Short mmCIF file of C-alpha atoms in Angstrom, two decimals:
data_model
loop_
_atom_site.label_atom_id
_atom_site.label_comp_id
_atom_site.label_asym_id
_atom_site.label_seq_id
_atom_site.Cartn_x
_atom_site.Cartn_y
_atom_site.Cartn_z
CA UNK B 1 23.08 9.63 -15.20
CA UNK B 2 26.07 7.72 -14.18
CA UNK B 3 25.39 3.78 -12.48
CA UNK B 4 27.77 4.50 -10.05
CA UNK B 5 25.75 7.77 -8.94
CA UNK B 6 22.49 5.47 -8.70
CA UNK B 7 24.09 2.79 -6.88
CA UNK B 8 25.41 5.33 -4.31
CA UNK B 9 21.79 6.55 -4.28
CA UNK B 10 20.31 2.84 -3.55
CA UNK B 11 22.84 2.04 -0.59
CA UNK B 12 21.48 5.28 1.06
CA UNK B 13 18.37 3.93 0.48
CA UNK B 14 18.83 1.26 2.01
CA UNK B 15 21.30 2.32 4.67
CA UNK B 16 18.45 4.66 5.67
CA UNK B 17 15.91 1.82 5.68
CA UNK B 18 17.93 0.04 7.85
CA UNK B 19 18.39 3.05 10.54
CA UNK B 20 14.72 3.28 10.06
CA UNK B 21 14.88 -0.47 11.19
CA UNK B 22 16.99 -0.37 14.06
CA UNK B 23 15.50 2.67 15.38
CA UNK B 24 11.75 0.86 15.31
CA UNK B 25 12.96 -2.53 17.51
CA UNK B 26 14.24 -0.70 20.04
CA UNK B 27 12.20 -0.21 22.88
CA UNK B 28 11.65 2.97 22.87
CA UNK B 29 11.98 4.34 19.53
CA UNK B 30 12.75 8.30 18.58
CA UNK B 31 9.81 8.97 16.16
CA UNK B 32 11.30 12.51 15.33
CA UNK B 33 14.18 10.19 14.18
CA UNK B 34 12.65 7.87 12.16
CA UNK B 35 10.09 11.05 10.30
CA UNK B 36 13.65 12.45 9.70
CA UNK B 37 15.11 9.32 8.50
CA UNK B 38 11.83 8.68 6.21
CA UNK B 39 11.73 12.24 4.89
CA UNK B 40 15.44 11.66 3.46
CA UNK B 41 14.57 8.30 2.18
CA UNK B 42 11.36 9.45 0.58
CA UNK B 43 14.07 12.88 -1.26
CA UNK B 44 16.42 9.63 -2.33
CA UNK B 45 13.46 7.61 -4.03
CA UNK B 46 12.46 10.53 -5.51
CA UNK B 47 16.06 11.53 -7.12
CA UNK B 48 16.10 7.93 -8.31
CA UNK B 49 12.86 8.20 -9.68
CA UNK B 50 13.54 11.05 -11.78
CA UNK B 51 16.79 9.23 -13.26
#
């Protein structure tokens, strides 16, 4: 697997965790949202884990 296609996976990754983030502090947070946002974190991890 190419570097390039797991680095594009790990700024997702992180991208996502930091939507997850943002989504948490404010003061009323949209916890569909964040499941969402966790469910295509979780598929991510789990692409990179099988790399």
């Amino acid at each position: 697997m190419e570097t390039s296609h797991v680095s594009a996976l790990q700024l997702k990754h992180a991208g996502l965790e930091r939507q997850i983030q943002d989504e948490l502090n404010r003061p009323l947070p949209d916890l569909a949202m964040i499941q969402q946002l966790k469910r295509r974190k979780l598929r991510i991890k789990e692409e990179l884990a099988h790399i």
